[in-house]
């Protein structure tokens, strides 16, 4: 069996401001992993246009998301930071994978069903083949580890299937089986307005999420306004079952304080939500307000942010270029 050197790849979409779910589900892991691994972190702008984006807002969001990466501690000297559209190998490999993946596999993808909504006929073809592009993002670098939130598990399984089928169809040991690393302190952060829905950039209600650019006042306000039920907090984690809002707030507090949910309930169990909310508001402000300040500072440094992306794209291409060239050879194209 071929051994692949460890390499980390992950990305986020510039479809709005990053939020607490992105931070706890993926970003904290990204920052930690760069201490011991070669890491490639992408702003996946080609994924973003699978749903229509205003061009001016998209360009701004690419820079803003990059600023958030940097503000959270992704280090451009250690890790490669770039935006996907500046490295054409992603699109090229995605086309090959469109011809490897099977319709039946894509038909099972729950994110497409969620995002396309009721009128699937009106969804873009890009939204449908989004998982093939994601597989190309990862495999263009032969990445072996992919730190993501829980919602990306199914797409990662598809990327593994595509890698295996490519290797099998062409009788090569070319692509690794990328491992999902769903190990953030909170792998599925839920909306503050509805504990059954994932916290998401595209939720129309800004009160549903804590953005990484929110002011201290906004963070505190959103937590105080978070939906809750009428009962007191339970003393045991078993009592959080069927109480999604309570489970979410306890989970967020646990993640931000590096405690277990049971430790949080030892402190707040039996009390009303207001006690937990007040403590959570203070904690979230302490952890997130410095990130917001640094993001804002970097947002005014456009030349610097653009230079990080340009340099990152050149470094990314230096890796993806030869890998995709080999793919052309393997599938039988003429390579000049
Ligand atoms: N609520 C969440 N809890 C934990 N992890 C999350 N992630 C996203 N939401 C949560 C993780 O963040 C990374 C980047 O996600 P993305 O930008 O690629 O898009 P997404 O998963 O579709 O996130 P959003 O916020 O819901 O964006 P929109 O609204 O544009 O679709 C991924 O690792 C994801 O797992």
mmCIF file of C-alpha atoms and ligand atoms in Angstrom:
data_model
loop_
_atom_site.group_PDB
_atom_site.id
_atom_site.type_symbol
_atom_site.label_atom_id
_atom_site.label_comp_id
_atom_site.label_asym_id
_atom_site.label_seq_id
_atom_site.Cartn_x
_atom_site.Cartn_y
_atom_site.Cartn_z
ATOM 1 C CA UNK A 1 0.000 0.000 0.000
ATOM 2 C CA UNK A 2 1.281 3.491 -0.894
ATOM 3 C CA UNK A 3 1.940 5.802 2.049
ATOM 4 C CA UNK A 4 0.919 9.413 1.592
ATOM 5 C CA UNK A 5 2.619 12.164 3.598
ATOM 6 C CA UNK A 6 0.225 13.867 5.992
ATOM 7 C CA UNK A 7 -1.231 17.080 4.601
ATOM 8 C CA UNK A 8 -4.212 19.073 5.889
ATOM 9 C CA UNK A 9 -6.732 20.838 3.643
ATOM 10 C CA UNK A 10 -9.917 22.694 4.522
ATOM 11 C CA UNK A 11 -11.974 25.681 3.369
ATOM 12 C CA UNK A 12 -14.856 28.014 4.141
ATOM 13 C CA UNK A 13 -17.261 29.744 1.808
ATOM 14 C CA UNK A 14 -17.229 33.542 1.438
ATOM 15 C CA UNK A 15 -21.009 33.690 1.597
ATOM 16 C CA UNK A 16 -21.094 36.115 4.537
ATOM 17 C CA UNK A 17 -19.315 36.656 7.814
ATOM 18 C CA UNK A 18 -17.826 33.653 9.571
ATOM 19 C CA UNK A 19 -19.701 32.725 12.735
ATOM 20 C CA UNK A 20 -19.327 30.863 15.990
ATOM 21 C CA UNK A 21 -20.218 27.534 14.308
ATOM 22 C CA UNK A 22 -17.398 27.918 11.777
ATOM 23 C CA UNK A 23 -15.075 28.876 14.636
ATOM 24 C CA UNK A 24 -15.870 26.056 17.077
ATOM 25 C CA UNK A 25 -16.590 23.426 14.436
ATOM 26 C CA UNK A 26 -13.524 23.965 12.252
ATOM 27 C CA UNK A 27 -11.377 27.039 12.787
ATOM 28 C CA UNK A 28 -10.031 26.165 16.242
ATOM 29 C CA UNK A 29 -8.869 22.844 14.835
ATOM 30 C CA UNK A 30 -7.262 24.565 11.853
ATOM 31 C CA UNK A 31 -5.193 26.762 14.104
ATOM 32 C CA UNK A 32 -4.132 23.837 16.268
ATOM 33 C CA UNK A 33 -3.259 21.595 13.321
ATOM 34 C CA UNK A 34 -0.883 24.097 11.747
ATOM 35 C CA UNK A 35 1.465 23.648 14.727
ATOM 36 C CA UNK A 36 2.370 20.128 13.637
ATOM 37 C CA UNK A 37 1.218 19.763 10.023
ATOM 38 C CA UNK A 38 1.565 21.165 6.556
ATOM 39 C CA UNK A 39 -1.798 22.948 6.188
ATOM 40 C CA UNK A 40 -3.616 24.443 3.215
ATOM 41 C CA UNK A 41 -6.587 26.688 4.000
ATOM 42 C CA UNK A 42 -8.775 27.882 1.179
ATOM 43 C CA UNK A 43 -11.479 30.513 0.777
ATOM 44 C CA UNK A 44 -13.801 28.511 -1.460
ATOM 45 C CA UNK A 45 -15.222 31.245 -3.681
ATOM 46 C CA UNK A 46 -16.127 28.814 -6.494
ATOM 47 C CA UNK A 47 -18.367 26.964 -4.044
ATOM 48 C CA UNK A 48 -19.971 30.259 -3.061
ATOM 49 C CA UNK A 49 -21.308 30.933 -6.578
ATOM 50 C CA UNK A 50 -23.304 27.678 -6.588
ATOM 51 C CA UNK A 51 -25.910 30.048 -5.109
ATOM 52 C CA UNK A 52 -26.065 33.493 -6.749
ATOM 53 C CA UNK A 53 -23.754 36.085 -5.187
ATOM 54 C CA UNK A 54 -23.583 39.777 -5.891
ATOM 55 C CA UNK A 55 -20.106 40.165 -7.508
ATOM 56 C CA UNK A 56 -19.109 43.215 -5.467
ATOM 57 C CA UNK A 57 -20.258 41.618 -2.212
ATOM 58 C CA UNK A 58 -18.492 38.347 -3.109
ATOM 59 C CA UNK A 59 -15.153 40.088 -3.730
ATOM 60 C CA UNK A 60 -15.507 41.856 -0.393
ATOM 61 C CA UNK A 61 -16.495 38.630 1.383
ATOM 62 C CA UNK A 62 -13.405 36.824 0.030
ATOM 63 C CA UNK A 63 -11.222 39.499 1.647
ATOM 64 C CA UNK A 64 -13.293 39.563 4.839
ATOM 65 C CA UNK A 65 -13.155 35.796 5.305
ATOM 66 C CA UNK A 66 -9.397 35.901 4.708
ATOM 67 C CA UNK A 67 -9.140 38.630 7.351
ATOM 68 C CA UNK A 68 -11.066 36.370 9.764
ATOM 69 C CA UNK A 69 -8.741 33.428 9.044
ATOM 70 C CA UNK A 70 -5.772 35.630 9.922
ATOM 71 C CA UNK A 71 -7.486 37.153 12.965
ATOM 72 C CA UNK A 72 -8.280 33.686 14.336
ATOM 73 C CA UNK A 73 -4.600 32.760 14.163
ATOM 74 C CA UNK A 74 -4.100 31.043 10.811
ATOM 75 C CA UNK A 75 -0.511 31.985 10.092
ATOM 76 C CA UNK A 76 0.411 32.679 6.445
ATOM 77 C CA UNK A 77 4.060 31.893 7.140
ATOM 78 C CA UNK A 78 3.202 28.407 8.345
ATOM 79 C CA UNK A 79 0.099 27.622 6.308
ATOM 80 C CA UNK A 80 -0.996 28.281 2.748
ATOM 81 C CA UNK A 81 -3.974 30.663 2.600
ATOM 82 C CA UNK A 82 -5.567 31.346 -0.790
ATOM 83 C CA UNK A 83 -8.839 31.675 -2.649
ATOM 84 C CA UNK A 84 -9.911 28.736 -4.770
ATOM 85 C CA UNK A 85 -10.577 30.572 -8.059
ATOM 86 C CA UNK A 86 -6.926 31.680 -8.258
ATOM 87 C CA UNK A 87 -5.843 28.047 -8.642
ATOM 88 C CA UNK A 88 -7.486 26.658 -11.820
ATOM 89 C CA UNK A 89 -6.443 23.079 -11.004
ATOM 90 C CA UNK A 90 -9.492 22.847 -8.677
ATOM 91 C CA UNK A 91 -11.905 23.351 -11.590
ATOM 92 C CA UNK A 92 -9.957 21.050 -13.881
ATOM 93 C CA UNK A 93 -9.841 18.176 -11.405
ATOM 94 C CA UNK A 94 -13.512 18.727 -10.547
ATOM 95 C CA UNK A 95 -14.361 18.054 -14.203
ATOM 96 C CA UNK A 96 -12.519 14.745 -14.101
ATOM 97 C CA UNK A 97 -14.380 13.886 -10.873
ATOM 98 C CA UNK A 98 -17.710 14.813 -12.518
ATOM 99 C CA UNK A 99 -16.902 11.900 -14.809
ATOM 100 C CA UNK A 100 -15.896 9.577 -11.934
ATOM 101 C CA UNK A 101 -18.707 10.238 -9.410
ATOM 102 C CA UNK A 102 -22.054 8.533 -10.052
ATOM 103 C CA UNK A 103 -25.434 10.277 -10.190
ATOM 104 C CA UNK A 104 -26.721 7.909 -7.531
ATOM 105 C CA UNK A 105 -24.012 9.065 -5.121
ATOM 106 C CA UNK A 106 -24.898 12.750 -5.580
ATOM 107 C CA UNK A 107 -28.608 12.026 -5.266
ATOM 108 C CA UNK A 108 -28.004 10.959 -1.688
ATOM 109 C CA UNK A 109 -26.391 14.260 -0.604
ATOM 110 C CA UNK A 110 -28.553 15.852 2.073
ATOM 111 C CA UNK A 111 -26.962 19.314 1.786
ATOM 112 C CA UNK A 112 -28.153 19.595 -1.826
ATOM 113 C CA UNK A 113 -31.669 18.701 -0.718
ATOM 114 C CA UNK A 114 -31.528 21.319 2.076
ATOM 115 C CA UNK A 115 -30.062 24.079 -0.065
ATOM 116 C CA UNK A 116 -32.077 23.416 -3.224
ATOM 117 C CA UNK A 117 -35.323 23.450 -1.222
ATOM 118 C CA UNK A 118 -38.594 22.418 -2.806
ATOM 119 C CA UNK A 119 -37.836 23.549 -6.363
ATOM 120 C CA UNK A 120 -34.893 21.294 -7.229
ATOM 121 C CA UNK A 121 -35.349 21.904 -10.980
ATOM 122 C CA UNK A 122 -34.375 25.540 -10.406
ATOM 123 C CA UNK A 123 -31.155 24.748 -8.515
ATOM 124 C CA UNK A 124 -27.857 25.323 -10.323
ATOM 125 C CA UNK A 125 -25.966 22.340 -11.699
ATOM 126 C CA UNK A 126 -23.021 23.683 -9.681
ATOM 127 C CA UNK A 127 -24.934 23.198 -6.428
ATOM 128 C CA UNK A 128 -25.609 19.600 -7.431
ATOM 129 C CA UNK A 129 -21.965 18.796 -8.214
ATOM 130 C CA UNK A 130 -20.638 20.847 -5.268
ATOM 131 C CA UNK A 131 -19.331 17.677 -3.537
ATOM 132 C CA UNK A 132 -17.257 16.783 -6.627
ATOM 133 C CA UNK A 133 -15.567 20.194 -6.499
ATOM 134 C CA UNK A 134 -14.975 19.684 -2.782
ATOM 135 C CA UNK A 135 -13.329 16.329 -3.517
ATOM 136 C CA UNK A 136 -11.140 18.093 -6.103
ATOM 137 C CA UNK A 137 -10.178 20.796 -3.564
ATOM 138 C CA UNK A 138 -8.868 18.141 -1.211
ATOM 139 C CA UNK A 139 -7.369 15.694 -3.689
ATOM 140 C CA UNK A 140 -5.623 18.322 -5.856
ATOM 141 C CA UNK A 141 -3.188 18.405 -2.924
ATOM 142 C CA UNK A 142 -3.431 14.684 -2.054
ATOM 143 C CA UNK A 143 -4.531 15.961 1.350
ATOM 144 C CA UNK A 144 -4.886 13.249 3.975
ATOM 145 C CA UNK A 145 -6.707 15.104 6.787
ATOM 146 C CA UNK A 146 -9.686 17.449 6.532
ATOM 147 C CA UNK A 147 -10.806 19.336 9.673
ATOM 148 C CA UNK A 148 -14.520 20.174 9.248
ATOM 149 C CA UNK A 149 -17.769 20.454 11.189
ATOM 150 C CA UNK A 150 -20.208 17.576 11.444
ATOM 151 C CA UNK A 151 -22.334 18.809 8.506
ATOM 152 C CA UNK A 152 -19.506 18.009 6.065
ATOM 153 C CA UNK A 153 -19.216 14.340 7.005
ATOM 154 C CA UNK A 154 -21.268 13.080 4.069
ATOM 155 C CA UNK A 155 -19.272 15.152 1.558
ATOM 156 C CA UNK A 156 -16.046 13.741 2.956
ATOM 157 C CA UNK A 157 -17.359 10.214 2.531
ATOM 158 C CA UNK A 158 -18.096 11.048 -1.098
ATOM 159 C CA UNK A 159 -14.556 12.397 -1.567
ATOM 160 C CA UNK A 160 -13.244 9.072 -0.245
ATOM 161 C CA UNK A 161 -15.492 7.170 -2.682
ATOM 162 C CA UNK A 162 -14.296 9.317 -5.589
ATOM 163 C CA UNK A 163 -10.627 8.766 -4.651
ATOM 164 C CA UNK A 164 -11.201 5.004 -4.412
ATOM 165 C CA UNK A 165 -13.100 4.801 -7.717
ATOM 166 C CA UNK A 166 -10.489 6.872 -9.553
ATOM 167 C CA UNK A 167 -7.719 4.617 -8.238
ATOM 168 C CA UNK A 168 -9.711 1.525 -9.127
ATOM 169 C CA UNK A 169 -10.823 2.674 -12.617
ATOM 170 C CA UNK A 170 -7.303 3.649 -13.654
ATOM 171 C CA UNK A 171 -5.529 0.893 -11.679
ATOM 172 C CA UNK A 172 -3.331 3.300 -9.751
ATOM 173 C CA UNK A 173 -2.633 4.096 -6.080
ATOM 174 C CA UNK A 174 -2.712 7.797 -6.860
ATOM 175 C CA UNK A 175 -5.106 9.472 -4.413
ATOM 176 C CA UNK A 176 -5.153 8.964 -0.641
ATOM 177 C CA UNK A 177 -8.355 8.353 1.306
ATOM 178 C CA UNK A 178 -8.807 11.733 3.043
ATOM 179 C CA UNK A 179 -9.775 11.432 6.718
ATOM 180 C CA UNK A 180 -12.441 13.759 8.105
ATOM 181 C CA UNK A 181 -11.334 15.321 11.403
ATOM 182 C CA UNK A 182 -14.621 16.170 13.092
ATOM 183 C CA UNK A 183 -13.110 16.873 16.467
ATOM 184 C CA UNK A 184 -13.728 20.579 17.190
ATOM 185 C CA UNK A 185 -14.988 21.500 20.666
ATOM 186 C CA UNK A 186 -18.524 21.848 19.226
ATOM 187 C CA UNK A 187 -18.894 20.025 15.923
ATOM 188 C CA UNK A 188 -22.480 21.193 15.343
ATOM 189 C CA UNK A 189 -23.430 24.607 16.720
ATOM 190 C CA UNK A 190 -27.123 25.334 16.332
ATOM 191 C CA UNK A 191 -29.018 28.550 15.534
ATOM 192 C CA UNK A 192 -29.705 30.819 18.517
ATOM 193 C CA UNK A 193 -33.279 31.225 17.238
ATOM 194 C CA UNK A 194 -34.036 27.553 16.585
ATOM 195 C CA UNK A 195 -32.069 24.800 18.299
ATOM 196 C CA UNK A 196 -33.017 22.277 15.615
ATOM 197 C CA UNK A 197 -31.332 24.264 12.800
ATOM 198 C CA UNK A 198 -27.579 24.587 12.195
ATOM 199 C CA UNK A 199 -26.053 28.025 12.842
ATOM 200 C CA UNK A 200 -25.453 29.249 9.304
ATOM 201 C CA UNK A 201 -24.113 32.274 7.417
ATOM 202 C CA UNK A 202 -27.092 32.245 5.109
ATOM 203 C CA UNK A 203 -29.812 32.254 7.801
ATOM 204 C CA UNK A 204 -31.833 35.414 7.093
ATOM 205 C CA UNK A 205 -31.958 36.257 10.814
ATOM 206 C CA UNK A 206 -28.727 37.843 12.063
ATOM 207 C CA UNK A 207 -29.910 37.057 15.597
ATOM 208 C CA UNK A 208 -29.525 33.356 14.794
ATOM 209 C CA UNK A 209 -25.724 33.529 14.809
ATOM 210 C CA UNK A 210 -22.764 35.206 16.463
ATOM 211 C CA UNK A 211 -20.573 36.594 13.701
ATOM 212 C CA UNK A 212 -16.835 36.761 14.203
ATOM 213 C CA UNK A 213 -17.152 40.487 13.423
ATOM 214 C CA UNK A 214 -19.873 41.247 15.994
ATOM 215 C CA UNK A 215 -19.227 43.957 18.590
ATOM 216 C CA UNK A 216 -19.198 43.087 22.288
ATOM 217 C CA UNK A 217 -22.671 44.643 22.605
ATOM 218 C CA UNK A 218 -24.061 42.595 19.723
ATOM 219 C CA UNK A 219 -22.611 39.364 21.084
ATOM 220 C CA UNK A 220 -24.159 39.980 24.521
ATOM 221 C CA UNK A 221 -27.491 41.051 23.004
ATOM 222 C CA UNK A 222 -27.751 37.978 20.783
ATOM 223 C CA UNK A 223 -27.019 35.611 23.670
ATOM 224 C CA UNK A 224 -29.541 37.310 25.957
ATOM 225 C CA UNK A 225 -32.170 37.107 23.195
ATOM 226 C CA UNK A 226 -31.382 33.460 22.372
ATOM 227 C CA UNK A 227 -34.465 31.251 22.321
ATOM 228 C CA UNK A 228 -34.943 29.016 25.372
ATOM 229 C CA UNK A 229 -37.697 26.868 26.814
ATOM 230 C CA UNK A 230 -39.583 27.551 30.042
ATOM 231 C CA UNK A 231 -37.962 24.977 32.345
ATOM 232 C CA UNK A 232 -34.969 25.326 34.645
ATOM 233 C CA UNK A 233 -31.676 23.892 33.408
ATOM 234 C CA UNK A 234 -31.265 20.192 34.230
ATOM 235 C CA UNK A 235 -28.519 18.931 36.549
ATOM 236 C CA UNK A 236 -27.553 15.984 34.334
ATOM 237 C CA UNK A 237 -26.756 15.932 30.597
ATOM 238 C CA UNK A 238 -29.476 13.296 30.078
ATOM 239 C CA UNK A 239 -31.958 16.083 30.911
ATOM 240 C CA UNK A 240 -30.827 18.037 27.810
ATOM 241 C CA UNK A 241 -32.420 15.446 25.483
ATOM 242 C CA UNK A 242 -35.348 16.925 23.530
ATOM 243 C CA UNK A 243 -34.359 20.411 24.747
ATOM 244 C CA UNK A 244 -32.322 21.587 21.719
ATOM 245 C CA UNK A 245 -31.930 25.238 22.770
ATOM 246 C CA UNK A 246 -30.717 24.314 26.248
ATOM 247 C CA UNK A 247 -28.342 21.717 24.801
ATOM 248 C CA UNK A 248 -26.961 24.272 22.348
ATOM 249 C CA UNK A 249 -26.277 27.004 24.926
ATOM 250 C CA UNK A 250 -24.690 24.520 27.332
ATOM 251 C CA UNK A 251 -22.608 23.123 24.446
ATOM 252 C CA UNK A 252 -21.404 26.579 23.400
ATOM 253 C CA UNK A 253 -20.487 27.480 26.979
ATOM 254 C CA UNK A 254 -18.671 24.158 27.373
ATOM 255 C CA UNK A 255 -16.739 24.662 24.122
ATOM 256 C CA UNK A 256 -15.687 28.234 24.905
ATOM 257 C CA UNK A 257 -14.653 27.382 28.474
ATOM 258 C CA UNK A 258 -12.962 24.045 27.588
ATOM 259 C CA UNK A 259 -15.295 22.251 30.025
ATOM 260 C CA UNK A 260 -17.587 19.272 29.556
ATOM 261 C CA UNK A 261 -21.351 19.774 29.347
ATOM 262 C CA UNK A 262 -21.688 18.013 32.721
ATOM 263 C CA UNK A 263 -19.245 20.458 34.320
ATOM 264 C CA UNK A 264 -21.316 23.337 32.971
ATOM 265 C CA UNK A 265 -24.478 21.765 34.418
ATOM 266 C CA UNK A 266 -22.734 21.260 37.763
ATOM 267 C CA UNK A 267 -22.424 25.052 37.807
ATOM 268 C CA UNK A 268 -25.763 26.132 36.293
ATOM 269 C CA UNK A 269 -28.085 23.094 36.640
ATOM 270 C CA UNK A 270 -31.303 23.776 38.552
ATOM 271 C CA UNK A 271 -31.061 27.517 37.754
ATOM 272 C CA UNK A 272 -32.904 29.643 35.217
ATOM 273 C CA UNK A 273 -31.440 30.343 31.788
ATOM 274 C CA UNK A 274 -30.573 33.921 32.730
ATOM 275 C CA UNK A 275 -27.627 32.821 34.907
ATOM 276 C CA UNK A 276 -26.107 30.747 32.094
ATOM 277 C CA UNK A 277 -26.831 33.434 29.513
ATOM 278 C CA UNK A 278 -25.119 36.174 31.533
ATOM 279 C CA UNK A 279 -22.020 34.040 32.070
ATOM 280 C CA UNK A 280 -22.024 32.947 28.428
ATOM 281 C CA UNK A 281 -22.317 36.540 27.204
ATOM 282 C CA UNK A 282 -19.248 37.526 29.275
ATOM 283 C CA UNK A 283 -17.276 34.503 28.129
ATOM 284 C CA UNK A 284 -18.169 34.916 24.450
ATOM 285 C CA UNK A 285 -17.221 38.603 24.541
ATOM 286 C CA UNK A 286 -13.901 37.751 26.201
ATOM 287 C CA UNK A 287 -13.066 35.121 23.546
ATOM 288 C CA UNK A 288 -14.545 36.666 20.416
ATOM 289 C CA UNK A 289 -14.297 40.456 20.729
ATOM 290 C CA UNK A 290 -10.480 40.447 20.202
ATOM 291 C CA UNK A 291 -10.993 38.413 17.010
ATOM 292 C CA UNK A 292 -13.569 40.943 15.789
ATOM 293 C CA UNK A 293 -11.187 43.826 16.520
ATOM 294 C CA UNK A 294 -8.345 42.173 14.648
ATOM 295 C CA UNK A 295 -10.631 41.243 11.731
ATOM 296 C CA UNK A 296 -11.705 44.872 11.440
ATOM 297 C CA UNK A 297 -8.099 46.048 11.514
ATOM 298 C CA UNK A 298 -7.198 43.609 8.726
ATOM 299 C CA UNK A 299 -10.248 44.606 6.691
ATOM 300 C CA UNK A 300 -8.650 48.032 6.327
ATOM 301 C CA UNK A 301 -5.396 46.426 5.093
ATOM 302 C CA UNK A 302 -6.629 45.291 1.679
ATOM 303 C CA UNK A 303 -3.205 45.383 0.035
ATOM 304 C CA UNK A 304 -1.804 43.088 2.713
ATOM 305 C CA UNK A 305 -4.767 40.664 2.549
ATOM 306 C CA UNK A 306 -4.538 40.520 -1.272
ATOM 307 C CA UNK A 307 -0.805 39.824 -1.034
ATOM 308 C CA UNK A 308 -1.445 36.915 1.380
ATOM 309 C CA UNK A 309 -3.927 35.447 -1.124
ATOM 310 C CA UNK A 310 -1.631 35.948 -4.125
ATOM 311 C CA UNK A 311 1.348 34.380 -2.391
ATOM 312 C CA UNK A 312 -0.828 31.546 -1.095
ATOM 313 C CA UNK A 313 -2.193 30.885 -4.592
ATOM 314 C CA UNK A 314 1.334 30.617 -6.015
ATOM 315 C CA UNK A 315 2.328 28.158 -3.266
ATOM 316 C CA UNK A 316 -0.892 26.159 -3.752
ATOM 317 C CA UNK A 317 -0.355 25.948 -7.520
ATOM 318 C CA UNK A 318 3.165 24.693 -6.999
ATOM 319 C CA UNK A 319 1.648 21.659 -5.247
ATOM 320 C CA UNK A 320 -1.566 21.153 -7.244
ATOM 321 C CA UNK A 321 0.018 21.769 -10.677
ATOM 322 C CA UNK A 322 2.157 18.610 -10.827
ATOM 323 C CA UNK A 323 -0.587 16.472 -9.227
ATOM 324 C CA UNK A 324 -3.187 17.531 -11.792
ATOM 325 C CA UNK A 325 -0.626 17.127 -14.576
ATOM 326 C CA UNK A 326 -0.236 13.491 -13.465
ATOM 327 C CA UNK A 327 -4.042 13.140 -13.532
ATOM 328 C CA UNK A 328 -4.034 14.276 -17.187
ATOM 329 C CA UNK A 329 -1.473 11.561 -17.968
ATOM 330 C CA UNK A 330 -3.394 8.907 -16.037
ATOM 331 C CA UNK A 331 -6.730 9.557 -17.776
ATOM 332 C CA UNK A 332 -5.087 9.574 -21.222
ATOM 333 C CA UNK A 333 -4.903 13.215 -22.264
ATOM 334 C CA UNK A 334 -1.929 14.459 -24.313
ATOM 335 C CA UNK A 335 0.285 16.427 -21.984
ATOM 336 C CA UNK A 336 2.644 18.913 -23.584
HETATM 337 N N1 LIG B 1 -23.125 25.398 12.755
HETATM 338 C C1 LIG B 1 -21.939 24.825 12.596
HETATM 339 N N2 LIG B 1 -21.376 24.110 13.598
HETATM 340 C C2 LIG B 1 -20.148 23.534 13.439
HETATM 341 N N3 LIG B 1 -19.423 23.652 12.301
HETATM 342 C C3 LIG B 1 -19.950 24.365 11.284
HETATM 343 N N4 LIG B 1 -19.503 24.668 10.066
HETATM 344 C C4 LIG B 1 -20.409 25.426 9.419
HETATM 345 N N5 LIG B 1 -21.477 25.635 10.207
HETATM 346 C C5 LIG B 1 -21.226 24.981 11.374
HETATM 347 C C6 LIG B 1 -18.204 24.247 9.535
HETATM 348 O O1 LIG B 1 -17.530 25.413 9.080
HETATM 349 C C7 LIG B 1 -16.769 25.100 7.929
HETATM 350 C C8 LIG B 1 -17.062 26.078 6.831
HETATM 351 O O2 LIG B 1 -18.379 25.960 6.391
HETATM 352 P P1 LIG B 1 -18.747 26.560 4.957
HETATM 353 O O3 LIG B 1 -18.435 27.985 4.930
HETATM 354 O O4 LIG B 1 -18.101 25.789 3.896
HETATM 355 O O5 LIG B 1 -20.231 26.352 4.698
HETATM 356 P P2 LIG B 1 -21.336 25.680 5.462
HETATM 357 O O6 LIG B 1 -20.936 24.417 6.087
HETATM 358 O O7 LIG B 1 -22.472 25.528 4.533
HETATM 359 O O8 LIG B 1 -21.561 26.783 6.567
HETATM 360 P P3 LIG B 1 -22.683 27.817 6.641
HETATM 361 O O9 LIG B 1 -22.307 28.787 7.653
HETATM 362 O O10 LIG B 1 -23.965 27.092 6.843
HETATM 363 O O11 LIG B 1 -22.661 28.588 5.276
HETATM 364 P P4 LIG B 1 -23.840 28.791 4.260
HETATM 365 O O12 LIG B 1 -24.959 29.373 5.030
HETATM 366 O O13 LIG B 1 -23.271 29.729 3.243
HETATM 367 O O14 LIG B 1 -24.151 27.459 3.693
HETATM 368 C C9 LIG B 1 -17.082 23.664 7.574
HETATM 369 O O15 LIG B 1 -16.061 22.835 8.097
HETATM 370 C C10 LIG B 1 -18.370 23.386 8.291
HETATM 371 O O16 LIG B 1 -18.506 22.033 8.620
#
